Coordinates of C-alpha atoms and ligand atoms in Angstrom, one line a residue:
X1 CA 43.4 -16.4 16.3
X2 CA 44.7 -15.8 20.1
X3 CA 40.8 -14.4 21.5
X4 CA 37.5 -16.0 20.0
X5 CA 34.4 -14.0 20.9
X6 CA 31.2 -14.9 22.2
X7 CA 27.6 -12.9 23.5
X8 CA 24.3 -14.1 24.3
X9 CA 23.2 -11.1 21.5
X10 CA 25.7 -13.1 19.1
X11 CA 24.9 -16.0 16.4
X12 CA 26.4 -19.3 16.3
X13 CA 25.3 -19.4 12.2
X14 CA 26.4 -16.6 10.8
X15 CA 29.3 -15.7 13.8
X16 CA 32.6 -16.0 12.8
X17 CA 34.0 -15.4 16.3
X18 CA 35.3 -12.0 16.3
X19 CA 34.1 -9.1 18.3
X20 CA 32.1 -7.9 15.6
X21 CA 30.6 -11.4 15.0
X22 CA 30.3 -13.4 18.2
X23 CA 29.2 -17.0 18.4
X24 CA 26.4 -17.1 20.9
X25 CA 27.7 -20.1 22.6
X26 CA 31.0 -21.2 24.1
X27 CA 30.4 -24.5 23.0
X28 CA 30.5 -23.5 19.3
X29 CA 33.4 -21.4 20.0
X30 CA 35.5 -24.3 21.6
X31 CA 34.4 -26.3 18.0
X32 CA 35.7 -23.7 15.8
X33 CA 39.1 -23.6 17.7
X34 CA 39.4 -27.5 17.9
X35 CA 39.0 -27.1 22.0
X36 CA 43.0 -25.3 21.9
X37 CA 42.9 -24.2 25.5
X38 CA 45.4 -21.7 24.5
X39 CA 42.9 -19.3 23.1
X40 CA 41.2 -16.9 25.3
X41 CA 37.6 -17.0 25.3
X42 CA 35.7 -14.2 26.0
X43 CA 32.1 -13.7 27.2
X44 CA 29.4 -10.9 28.0
X45 CA 30.5 -8.6 30.7
X46 CA 27.7 -7.9 33.1
X47 CA 29.6 -5.8 35.4
X48 CA 29.2 -2.2 36.2
X49 CA 31.5 -1.4 33.2
X50 CA 30.5 -3.4 31.0
X51 CA 29.9 0.1 28.5
X52 CA 33.0 0.4 28.3
X53 CA 34.6 -3.1 28.3
X54 CA 31.7 -5.2 26.8
X55 CA 33.6 -8.8 27.0
X56 CA 35.5 -10.2 29.8
X57 CA 37.8 -13.6 29.9
X58 CA 35.4 -16.3 30.7
X59 CA 36.3 -17.3 34.5
X60 CA 38.0 -20.9 35.2
X61 CA 34.7 -22.8 36.2
X62 CA 32.7 -21.9 33.6
X63 CA 35.0 -22.6 31.4
X64 CA 35.6 -26.5 32.9
X65 CA 31.7 -26.6 32.3
X66 CA 31.8 -25.7 29.0
X67 CA 35.0 -28.0 28.1
X68 CA 32.9 -30.8 29.4
X69 CA 29.5 -29.7 27.2
X70 CA 32.4 -29.2 24.2
X71 CA 33.8 -32.9 24.9
X72 CA 30.2 -34.4 25.1
X73 CA 29.2 -32.7 21.8
X74 CA 32.5 -33.6 20.0
X75 CA 31.8 -37.6 21.1
X76 CA 28.0 -37.1 19.8
X77 CA 29.5 -35.8 16.3
X78 CA 31.7 -38.5 16.1
X79 CA 28.7 -41.2 16.9
X80 CA 27.1 -39.3 14.2
X81 CA 30.0 -39.7 12.0
X82 CA 30.2 -43.4 12.1
X83 CA 26.6 -44.0 11.8
X84 CA 26.5 -41.9 8.7
X85 CA 29.4 -43.8 7.3
X86 CA 27.9 -47.0 7.7
X87 CA 24.4 -45.6 5.9
X88 CA 26.6 -44.3 3.3
X89 CA 28.1 -47.9 2.5
X90 CA 24.4 -49.4 2.7
X91 CA 23.1 -46.6 0.3
X92 CA 26.0 -47.9 -2.3
X93 CA 25.4 -51.6 -1.9
X94 CA 21.5 -50.8 -2.6
X95 CA 22.9 -48.5 -5.2
X96 CA 25.0 -51.3 -6.8
X97 CA 22.1 -53.9 -6.6
X98 CA 19.9 -50.9 -8.2
X99 CA 22.3 -50.0 -11.2
X100 CA 21.7 -53.9 -12.6
X101 CA 18.1 -53.2 -13.0
X102 CA 16.8 -51.4 -16.1
X103 CA 13.0 -50.8 -17.7
X104 CA 12.1 -49.6 -21.1
X105 CA 9.0 -48.8 -22.5
X106 CA 7.1 -51.8 -24.1
X107 CA 6.6 -51.3 -27.5
X108 CA 3.9 -53.7 -27.7
X109 CA 1.5 -51.8 -25.5
X110 CA -1.3 -49.0 -26.9
X111 CA 0.6 -45.5 -28.1
X112 CA 0.3 -43.3 -24.6
X113 CA -1.2 -40.1 -25.6
X114 CA 0.3 -37.1 -23.4
X115 CA -2.3 -35.3 -21.1
X116 CA -2.0 -32.5 -18.8
X117 CA -3.3 -33.6 -15.4
X118 CA -6.3 -31.9 -15.4
X119 CA -7.6 -34.2 -18.0
X120 CA -7.2 -37.6 -16.3
X121 CA -10.7 -38.5 -16.0
X122 CA -11.4 -37.7 -19.6
X123 CA -8.5 -40.3 -20.1
X124 CA -10.0 -42.9 -17.6
X125 CA -9.3 -46.6 -19.1
X126 CA -6.9 -45.2 -21.9
X127 CA -3.1 -45.2 -21.7
X128 CA -1.5 -41.5 -21.1
X129 CA 1.8 -40.2 -20.6
X130 CA 2.3 -37.4 -18.1
X131 CA 4.6 -34.8 -16.9
X132 CA 4.8 -33.2 -13.6
X133 CA 6.9 -33.0 -10.0
X134 CA 6.5 -35.3 -7.3
X135 CA 4.2 -33.7 -4.8
X136 CA 4.2 -36.7 -2.5
X137 CA 6.2 -39.6 -2.0
X138 CA 5.4 -43.3 -0.1
X139 CA 7.7 -46.5 -0.6
X140 CA 5.7 -49.3 0.7
X141 CA 8.2 -52.1 1.1
X142 CA 10.9 -53.1 -1.9
X143 CA 8.1 -53.3 -4.6
X144 CA 5.5 -50.7 -4.4
X145 CA 5.8 -46.9 -4.6
X146 CA 3.2 -44.1 -4.6
X147 CA 3.8 -40.7 -6.4
X148 CA 1.4 -38.6 -6.4
X149 CA 2.1 -36.1 -9.2
X150 CA 1.8 -32.5 -10.0
X151 CA 1.8 -30.6 -13.1
X152 CA -0.1 -26.8 -11.8
X153 CA -3.2 -28.2 -13.3
X154 CA -4.0 -31.3 -11.4
X155 CA -2.9 -33.9 -9.1
X156 CA -2.6 -37.9 -9.9
X157 CA -1.9 -40.7 -8.2
X158 CA 0.2 -42.9 -9.6
X159 CA 1.5 -46.7 -8.7
X160 CA 4.7 -47.9 -9.5
X161 CA 5.5 -51.6 -9.0
X162 CA 8.1 -54.2 -9.3
X163 CA 11.4 -53.3 -11.5
X164 CA 9.5 -49.5 -11.8
X165 CA 10.7 -48.5 -8.1
X166 CA 14.1 -50.5 -7.9
X167 CA 16.1 -48.6 -10.1
X168 CA 18.9 -46.1 -9.2
X169 CA 16.3 -43.5 -10.0
X170 CA 13.0 -44.3 -8.2
X171 CA 15.9 -45.2 -4.9
X172 CA 17.3 -41.7 -5.3
X173 CA 13.9 -39.9 -6.3
X174 CA 12.8 -37.0 -3.9
X175 CA 9.5 -35.1 -4.0
X176 CA 10.2 -32.0 -6.0
X177 CA 12.0 -33.8 -8.5
X178 CA 10.2 -33.9 -12.1
X179 CA 9.2 -37.0 -14.0
X180 CA 7.5 -38.7 -16.9
X181 CA 4.8 -41.2 -16.5
X182 CA 3.0 -43.8 -18.4
X183 CA 0.3 -45.9 -17.7
X184 CA -3.4 -46.4 -17.5
X185 CA -5.6 -44.3 -15.7
X186 CA -8.3 -46.7 -13.2
X187 CA -10.6 -45.9 -11.1
X188 CA -9.5 -46.5 -7.6
X189 CA -11.2 -49.8 -6.0
X190 CA -14.0 -48.8 -3.3
X191 CA -13.1 -47.7 0.0
X192 CA -9.6 -46.3 -1.4
X193 CA -8.8 -43.0 -1.8
X194 CA -6.6 -40.5 -4.4
X195 CA -6.9 -37.7 -5.9
X196 CA -9.9 -37.5 -8.8
X197 CA -11.0 -41.1 -7.3
X198 CA -8.7 -42.4 -10.1
X199 CA -4.9 -43.5 -10.3
X200 CA -2.0 -44.4 -12.9
X201 CA -0.8 -48.1 -12.9
X202 CA 2.2 -46.9 -14.4
X203 CA 3.9 -49.2 -17.0
X204 CA 7.1 -46.7 -17.3
X205 CA 8.5 -43.9 -16.4
X206 CA 11.6 -41.4 -16.6
X207 CA 13.2 -39.1 -14.3
X208 CA 13.2 -35.4 -15.8
X209 CA 15.8 -33.9 -13.0
X210 CA 16.0 -34.9 -9.9
X211 CA 15.7 -32.6 -6.3
X212 CA 17.8 -32.4 -3.0
X213 CA 17.3 -35.1 -0.4
X214 CA 14.2 -33.9 1.4
X215 CA 12.7 -31.4 -1.3
X216 CA 11.2 -28.1 -0.2
X217 CA 11.0 -29.3 3.7
X218 CA 14.8 -29.3 3.7
X219 CA 14.6 -25.5 3.1
X220 CA 11.5 -24.1 4.6
X221 CA 8.2 -25.7 6.1
X222 CA 4.8 -24.0 6.9
X223 CA 6.5 -23.8 10.3
X224 CA 9.2 -21.8 9.5
X225 CA 8.7 -18.1 10.6
X226 CA 7.2 -15.7 7.9
X227 CA 10.9 -14.0 6.8
X228 CA 12.5 -17.6 5.9
X229 CA 8.6 -18.0 4.0
X230 CA 9.2 -14.6 2.2
X231 CA 13.0 -15.4 1.5
X232 CA 12.2 -19.1 -0.2
X233 CA 8.4 -17.9 -1.7
X234 CA 9.8 -19.2 -5.3
X235 CA 9.6 -22.6 -3.7
X236 CA 6.7 -22.0 -1.4
X237 CA 4.7 -21.3 -4.2
X238 CA 4.8 -24.9 -4.7
X239 CA 2.2 -25.6 -1.7
X240 CA -1.3 -25.8 -2.4
X241 CA -2.4 -23.1 -0.6
X242 CA -0.2 -20.7 -2.5
X243 CA -0.9 -22.3 -5.6
X244 CA -4.6 -21.6 -5.3
X245 CA -4.3 -17.7 -4.5
X246 CA -2.0 -17.4 -7.9
X247 CA -4.8 -18.8 -10.0
X248 CA -7.3 -16.9 -8.4
X249 CA -5.7 -14.0 -8.8
X250 CA -5.5 -15.0 -12.5
X251 CA -8.9 -15.4 -12.6
X252 CA -10.0 -12.6 -10.8
X253 CA -8.0 -10.3 -12.9
X254 CA -9.6 -11.6 -16.0
X255 CA -12.8 -11.2 -14.6
X256 CA -11.8 -7.0 -14.3
X257 CA -10.9 -7.2 -17.9
X258 CA -14.2 -8.8 -19.0
X259 CA -16.0 -5.7 -17.1
X260 CA -14.5 -3.5 -18.7
X261 CA -14.8 -4.9 -22.5
X262 CA -18.6 -5.8 -21.6
X263 CA -19.0 -2.1 -20.5
X264 CA -16.8 -0.8 -23.9
X265 CA -13.9 0.7 -22.5
X266 CA -10.7 0.3 -24.2
X267 CA -7.1 -1.0 -22.2
X268 CA -4.4 1.3 -22.1
X269 CA -0.7 0.7 -20.9
X270 CA 0.6 4.0 -19.4
X271 CA 4.2 4.4 -18.4
X272 CA 5.6 3.9 -15.0
X273 CA 8.6 5.8 -15.2
X274 CA 7.5 9.6 -14.7
X275 CA 8.3 13.3 -14.3
X276 CA 5.4 13.8 -12.0
X277 CA 3.5 13.2 -8.7
X278 CA 0.0 12.0 -8.5
X279 CA -0.7 11.1 -4.7
X280 CA 1.8 13.4 -2.5
X281 CA 5.8 13.6 -2.6
X282 CA 5.9 11.4 0.9
X283 CA 5.8 8.4 -1.0
X284 CA 7.8 8.9 -4.7
X285 CA 10.0 6.5 -5.5
X286 CA 13.1 8.5 -7.3
X287 CA 15.7 7.4 -9.6
X288 CA 17.9 8.5 -12.2
X289 CA 16.6 8.4 -15.7
X290 CA 19.6 9.0 -17.9
X291 CA 20.5 12.0 -15.7
X292 CA 17.2 13.6 -15.3
X293 CA 15.2 12.8 -12.0
X294 CA 12.5 10.7 -12.6
X295 CA 9.8 8.5 -10.7
X296 CA 8.2 5.3 -10.3
X297 CA 4.8 6.0 -10.7
X298 CA 2.4 6.4 -7.7
X299 CA -1.0 6.2 -9.9
X300 CA -2.0 6.1 -13.7
X301 CA -4.7 8.6 -13.3
X302 CA -3.5 11.3 -15.0
X303 CA -2.4 9.8 -18.2
X304 CA -5.4 7.9 -18.6
X305 CA -7.4 11.4 -18.4
X306 CA -5.6 12.2 -21.2
X307 CA -7.0 9.2 -23.3
X308 CA -10.6 10.1 -22.9
X309 CA -10.9 12.3 -25.9
X310 CA -9.2 9.9 -28.0
X311 CA -10.5 6.7 -26.6
X312 CA -13.6 7.5 -24.0
X313 CA -13.9 5.3 -21.3
X314 CA -10.9 3.7 -20.3
X315 CA -9.2 1.4 -17.8
X316 CA -5.4 0.1 -17.0
X317 CA -4.4 -2.6 -14.7
X318 CA -0.6 -1.5 -14.3
X319 CA 2.1 -1.4 -11.6
X320 CA 1.7 1.4 -9.1
X321 CA 4.3 2.3 -6.7
X322 CA 4.9 3.9 -3.4
X323 CA 7.5 4.5 -1.1
X324 CA 5.5 3.2 2.2
X325 CA 7.4 3.7 5.4
X326 CA 4.8 1.7 6.9
X327 CA 5.0 -2.5 7.2
X328 CA 1.5 -3.1 7.8
X329 CA -1.1 -6.2 6.5
X330 CA -2.1 -3.6 3.9
X331 CA 0.3 -1.4 2.7
X332 CA 2.8 -2.7 -0.7
X333 CA 5.6 -1.0 -2.0
X334 CA 4.3 -2.1 -5.7
X335 CA 0.9 -3.3 -6.2
X336 CA -1.2 -3.7 -9.2
X337 CA -3.6 -0.8 -9.9
X338 CA -7.0 -1.5 -11.2
X339 CA -7.5 2.0 -12.8
X340 CA -10.6 3.5 -15.0
X341 CA -11.5 7.0 -16.2
X342 CA -15.1 8.2 -17.7
X343 CA -16.0 11.2 -19.1
X344 CA -19.3 13.3 -18.7
X345 CA -20.3 11.3 -15.8
X346 CA -21.6 12.8 -12.4
X347 CA -20.5 12.1 -8.8
X348 CA -23.2 9.6 -8.1
X349 CA -23.0 7.5 -11.4
X350 CA -19.4 7.6 -10.1
X351 CA -20.3 5.9 -7.2
X352 CA -22.9 3.2 -9.1
X353 CA -20.0 2.6 -11.4
X354 CA -18.2 1.3 -8.7
X355 CA -20.6 -0.7 -6.8
X356 CA -21.2 -2.2 -9.7
X357 CA -17.5 -2.9 -10.6
X358 CA -17.1 -4.6 -7.3
X359 CA -20.4 -6.7 -7.4
X360 CA -20.0 -8.0 -11.1
X361 CA -16.5 -8.9 -10.7
X362 CA -17.6 -10.9 -7.8
X363 CA -20.9 -12.2 -9.9
X364 CA -18.6 -13.3 -12.6
X365 CA -16.0 -15.5 -10.3
X366 CA -18.8 -17.2 -8.9
X367 CA -20.4 -17.7 -12.0
X368 CA -17.1 -19.2 -13.3
X369 CA -15.1 -22.3 -13.0
X370 CA -13.2 -21.1 -10.0
X371 CA -16.1 -20.3 -8.0
X372 CA -15.3 -24.0 -5.7
X373 CA -11.8 -22.9 -5.4
X374 CA -12.6 -19.4 -3.8
X375 CA -15.0 -20.9 -1.8
X376 CA -12.7 -23.5 -0.4
X377 CA -10.2 -20.6 0.4
X378 CA -13.1 -18.3 1.7
X379 CA -16.1 -20.4 2.3
X380 CA -17.6 -17.2 3.6
X381 CA -17.7 -15.2 0.5
X382 CA -20.7 -13.6 -0.5
X383 CA -21.6 -10.6 -3.2
X384 CA -21.9 -7.4 -1.2
X385 CA -25.6 -6.2 -1.3
X386 CA -26.3 -2.9 -3.2
X387 CA -26.3 0.0 -2.8
X388 CA -23.7 0.0 -0.1
X389 CA -23.6 2.3 2.7
X390 CA -23.2 5.7 1.8
X391 CA -21.5 7.8 4.6
X392 CA -20.0 11.2 4.7
X393 CA -16.6 12.6 5.8
X394 CA -18.3 14.4 8.3
X395 CA -20.4 11.9 9.5
X396 CA -17.4 9.9 10.1
X397 CA -15.9 12.3 11.9
X398 CA -18.9 12.6 14.4
X399 CA -19.4 8.7 14.2
X400 CA -15.6 8.4 16.1
X401 CA -16.8 11.1 18.6
X402 CA -19.7 9.1 19.3
X403 CA -17.9 5.9 19.5
X404 CA -15.2 7.3 21.8
X405 CA -12.1 6.5 19.6
X406 CA -9.6 9.6 19.5
X407 CA -6.1 9.9 18.0
X408 CA -3.9 8.5 20.4
X409 CA -1.1 10.4 19.7
X410 CA -3.1 13.3 20.8
X411 CA -5.2 11.8 23.1
X412 CA -8.1 14.5 21.2
X413 CA -11.0 13.5 19.2
X414 CA -10.7 14.0 15.1
X415 CA -11.6 16.7 14.1
X416 CA -13.2 18.4 10.3
X417 CA -10.0 18.8 7.9
X418 CA -7.7 15.7 9.7
X419 CA -7.0 12.8 7.9
X420 CA -8.3 9.5 9.6
X421 CA -5.5 7.1 9.7
X422 CA -5.7 3.7 9.3
X423 CA -6.6 2.5 12.6
X424 CA -9.4 4.2 13.7
X425 CA -11.0 3.5 9.8
X426 CA -10.4 0.2 10.3
X427 CA -12.6 0.2 14.1
X428 CA -15.1 1.8 12.4
X429 CA -15.1 -0.2 9.1
X430 CA -14.9 -3.4 11.2
X431 CA -18.1 -2.4 13.6
X432 CA -20.4 -1.0 10.9
X433 CA -19.5 -4.6 8.8
X434 CA -20.5 -3.8 5.9
X435 CA -19.5 -2.1 2.5
X436 CA -19.0 1.7 3.1
X437 CA -19.0 4.6 0.8
X438 CA -17.1 7.4 2.4
X439 CA -17.8 10.7 0.7
X440 CA -16.8 14.2 0.2
X441 CA -13.1 14.6 2.1
X442 CA -12.0 18.2 2.7
X443 CA -9.6 19.3 -0.1
X444 CA -7.2 19.9 2.3
X445 CA -6.1 16.6 2.9
X446 CA -6.6 15.3 -0.5
X447 CA -5.1 15.7 -3.8
X448 CA -4.3 18.6 -5.7
X449 CA -6.7 17.1 -9.2
X450 CA -9.9 16.7 -7.0
X451 CA -13.3 18.5 -7.9
X452 CA -14.4 21.1 -5.5
X453 CA -17.9 20.1 -4.2
X454 CA -21.0 22.5 -5.9
X455 CA -22.6 22.9 -2.2
X456 CA -19.4 23.2 0.0
X457 CA -16.5 24.6 -1.2
X458 CA -14.4 23.2 1.7
X459 CA -14.8 19.6 0.4
X460 CA -14.1 17.6 -3.0
X461 CA -16.4 15.1 -4.6
X462 CA -14.3 12.4 -3.4
X463 CA -15.0 8.8 -2.3
X464 CA -13.1 5.9 -0.5
X465 CA -14.6 2.5 -0.7
X466 CA -13.8 1.0 2.8
X467 CA -14.5 -3.0 3.2
X468 CA -14.4 -5.1 6.6
X469 CA -11.2 -6.5 7.1
X470 CA -9.1 -4.9 4.9
X471 CA -10.3 -1.2 4.9
X472 CA -10.1 0.9 1.8
X473 CA -9.5 -0.9 -1.2
X474 CA -10.4 2.1 -3.6
X475 CA -9.9 5.5 -4.0
X476 CA -12.3 8.0 -6.3
X477 CA -13.1 11.3 -7.7
X478 CA -14.6 13.7 -9.6
X479 CA -11.8 15.5 -11.1
X480 CA -11.3 19.5 -11.2
X481 CA -12.5 20.6 -14.6
X482 CA -12.0 24.2 -14.4
X483 CA -8.4 25.6 -15.4
X484 CA -7.9 28.1 -12.7
X485 CA -9.0 26.3 -9.9
X486 CA -6.3 23.4 -11.1
X487 CA -3.8 25.9 -11.3
X488 CA -4.7 26.6 -7.5
X489 CA -4.6 22.9 -6.2
X490 CA -1.1 22.8 -8.1
X491 CA -0.4 25.9 -5.9
X492 CA -1.6 24.7 -2.6
X493 CA 0.0 21.5 -3.0
X494 CA 3.3 23.4 -4.0
X495 CA 3.6 22.0 -7.3
X496 CA 5.4 23.2 -10.2
X497 CA 3.1 22.8 -12.9
X498 CA 5.8 22.9 -15.8
X499 CA 5.9 19.1 -15.8
X500 CA 2.3 18.7 -15.9
X501 CA 1.6 20.9 -18.9
X502 CA 0.2 17.6 -21.0
X503 CA -2.5 17.1 -17.8
X504 CA -3.1 20.8 -17.7
X505 CA -3.8 20.9 -21.4
X506 CA -6.8 18.5 -21.2
X507 CA -8.4 21.8 -19.0
X508 CA -7.8 23.8 -22.4
X509 CA -8.8 21.6 -25.3
X510 CA -12.0 21.1 -24.3
X511 CA -12.5 20.1 -20.7
X512 CA -14.9 17.1 -19.1
X513 CA -16.3 16.8 -15.9
X514 CA -14.8 13.4 -15.8
X515 CA -14.2 11.3 -12.6
X516 CA -12.5 8.2 -12.2
X517 CA -11.0 5.9 -9.6
X518 CA -7.7 3.3 -8.9
X519 CA -8.6 -0.2 -7.1
X520 CA -5.3 -1.6 -5.2
X521 CA -6.1 -5.7 -6.8
X522 CA -4.0 -7.0 -3.6
X523 CA -6.2 -5.0 -1.3
X524 CA -9.5 -6.3 -3.5
X525 CA -7.9 -10.0 -3.3
X526 CA -7.2 -10.2 0.4
X527 CA -10.6 -9.0 1.1
X528 CA -12.3 -11.7 -1.4
X529 CA -9.9 -14.5 -0.5
X530 CA -10.1 -13.5 3.0
X531 CA -6.4 -13.5 3.5
X532 CA -4.9 -12.1 6.6
X533 CA -1.8 -10.1 5.5
X534 CA -2.0 -8.4 1.8
X535 CA 1.4 -10.4 0.8
X536 CA -0.2 -13.8 1.0
X537 CA -2.0 -12.9 -2.3
X538 CA 1.0 -11.4 -4.3
X539 CA 3.8 -13.7 -5.8
X540 CA 7.0 -11.8 -4.7
X541 CA 5.6 -9.1 -2.5
X542 CA 7.5 -5.8 -2.3
X543 CA 7.5 -4.2 1.0
X544 CA 9.9 -2.5 3.1
X545 CA 13.4 -4.5 3.2
X546 CA 11.4 -7.2 1.2
X547 CA 13.1 -7.0 -2.7
X548 CA 13.8 -10.4 -3.1
X549 CA 13.2 -12.9 -4.7
Ligands
4AD1 O1 -6.4 6.0 -2.8 P1 -5.3 6.3 -3.7 O2 -3.9 6.9 -3.4 O3 -5.4 6.6 -5.4 C1 -4.9 7.4 -6.4 O4 -3.7 6.9 -6.2 C2 -5.7 7.7 -7.6 N1 -4.6 8.3 -8.5 C3 -6.6 6.6 -7.9 C4 -7.4 7.2 -9.2 O5 -8.4 7.9 -9.3 N2 -6.7 6.5 -10.4 O6 -4.7 4.8 -4.3 C5 -6.0 3.9 -4.8 C6 -5.9 2.7 -4.4 C7 -6.3 2.9 -2.9 O7 -7.6 2.6 -2.6 C8 -5.5 1.1 -2.6 O8 -6.9 -0.2 -2.8 C9 -4.4 1.1 -3.5 O9 -4.7 1.9 -4.7 N3 -3.4 1.4 -2.8 C10 -2.2 0.6 -2.1 N4 -2.1 -0.9 -2.4 C11 -1.4 -1.8 -1.9 N5 0.0 -1.1 -1.3 C12 -0.2 0.5 -1.2 N6 0.7 1.0 -0.4 C13 -1.3 1.1 -1.9 N7 -1.5 2.3 -1.5 C14 -2.6 2.6 -2.3

C-alpha cells in the first residue's frame, strides 16, 4: 500500500488503513506499515475544502512527533516480548515439574456418592463426588488451592492441598473450567466463611474441560458496555444475577400454569406462523411460507377464541412477535405472551380475573421455595392490594390535563379519541404509584375484535393494566360477539375478512359474550424483579438490531 488512511472517526481495532476503514491513530498506521517512511500517511482534512477532499497528507512536524511515539511503542512492544518469553520459560519449567506429579483415587476410602450441590447440607461428613464449573479460584502458596464450584443448583467451596494442587491440570486450571471433585463435606471452622457454611476437603479431582486463561473476564466483565454484554450473553448468564433471573422466570412461569390449572383452564399451543393479523399491520413480521405471504403471530387470542366451544376456559403461553421500531425499556420484538380466554363472562368478571391472576401468582411465588431469592432480587416486593384502582380512559385524559402533561410533538393536551403514548402514560402511572385498570378506550384506537360498550357506542369494553415502573403489562377486552358489528370492525380497520373465515365462524356457530387478555411475561417479570430494563429478564432478548446469540 503506498498510502495509509487515518481519521479521528476511524477505528484501530477494525480499521485496515483504507479510505473506507481508516485507522484512528497515526501510530497504529505506522505499526501497520512497519514504520515505512515512503508510505504516504493521510489524516482528516480540517480545512474549508474538507467536503470535497476529506483527507490530506500528514504535515512533516506532525509526522516527526508521531514517528517518535511509534518508536516508543516499538520499544514497549519489545520489552513486553522479552517479558513474555521469560514468563513462558518459567511456565514451561513449572509444567515440567508438575508433569512428574500424578494423583489417583484412594480405593480404600468410602465410595463417593454423586450429588448436586444443592444437596450438600444433607451430605455433611459424607464422602461425595460432584461435577461443576470453577466459579472462583484462589491459590495460596504451592500447597493450597481453594475452588468455589458452581453447578447451577448451588455452590461449594473445595479445598485442594499438597499434590492435588501441584498437577499440570491444577496449574493450568482457570475459572469456568469444568471439574469433578471427590471428598468429604465438613462444616467450616468458626470465624471462617464459605457458601452454605461448609466446604469439601478434596481427596481426588479431575478436569472435565479446561477454560481459556482469565475465564469470562477475559471476554466480558460487569463494566463492559451493554452491547458487548448482550453479544456475550451466553457467558454473561453464568453470573449470579442472571442465573437468578432465569431461575425466577422459570418459577414464575410455573406459578402462572399452576394458577390456570387450579382454576380449571386447559392449555393449548396455537401455531405462531399465521395468515392473519391481530394487533394492526404496523408491527407485523412477514415472511415467505412456501410461496405464500405469512406472518409471525402478534397474539394467539383469535385461536384461543376458537377453542372455547371445545374446551371452555383456556390459556396459552406462547411466543408473540412485534416488529417494534421503538427501542425502549419495555419493548421486545419477540416475547412470551400469557393469554387466556373465557366464555360467558362480564366485563367486571374479566377485571376480577385479571386481579386474581396477578395477585395469585405473587402469592404463589411468595409461598414457594423461591421466596428468598425473589426478595434478594427485589427486597421491596409486595403483593399488590386488591381491588386495583379503576380509571376510565376519559378520566386519564382529564388527569393529563389537570397535571399539565401535553403531547410533546404538538404542544397540545391529549383529547378524547387519541391514543395515550407510553411517556405520558408512564408519568401518570408512576405518579399514582399503584396498579391501575385503565378502562373503556375509544373504538377508533383499538382492535377490530373489541366489544362496543352498551352504555356508549363510541367506547369499547377494554382495559389495560398499568403497573408503576413498567407501564402496561396486560391488554384485555370483551370480544365483539355480534356478527354484523364484527364485519364492520374488519371494514373500519381495512382488513380483508376472507382469511379470518374461521374466526368469523365463531359468531355464526353459537356466539358467546367472551373476554380475554394478553399479559407480557417479560413486562410482568420486569415489574416483579424490579429490573431497569426488559432485556434483564430475557435469556436472549430480541429487539431492533439484536438477533444474536
Ligand atoms: O395489548 P396487546 O397488544 O394485546 C394483545 O395482543 C391482545 N390480542 C391480547 C389478548 O387479548 N389475548 O398486548 C398484550 C400484552 C401487553 O400488555 C404487553 O404486556 C405485551 O403483551 N406486549 C409486549 N411485551 C414486550 N414487548 C412488546 N413489543 C410487546 N407488545 C405487547
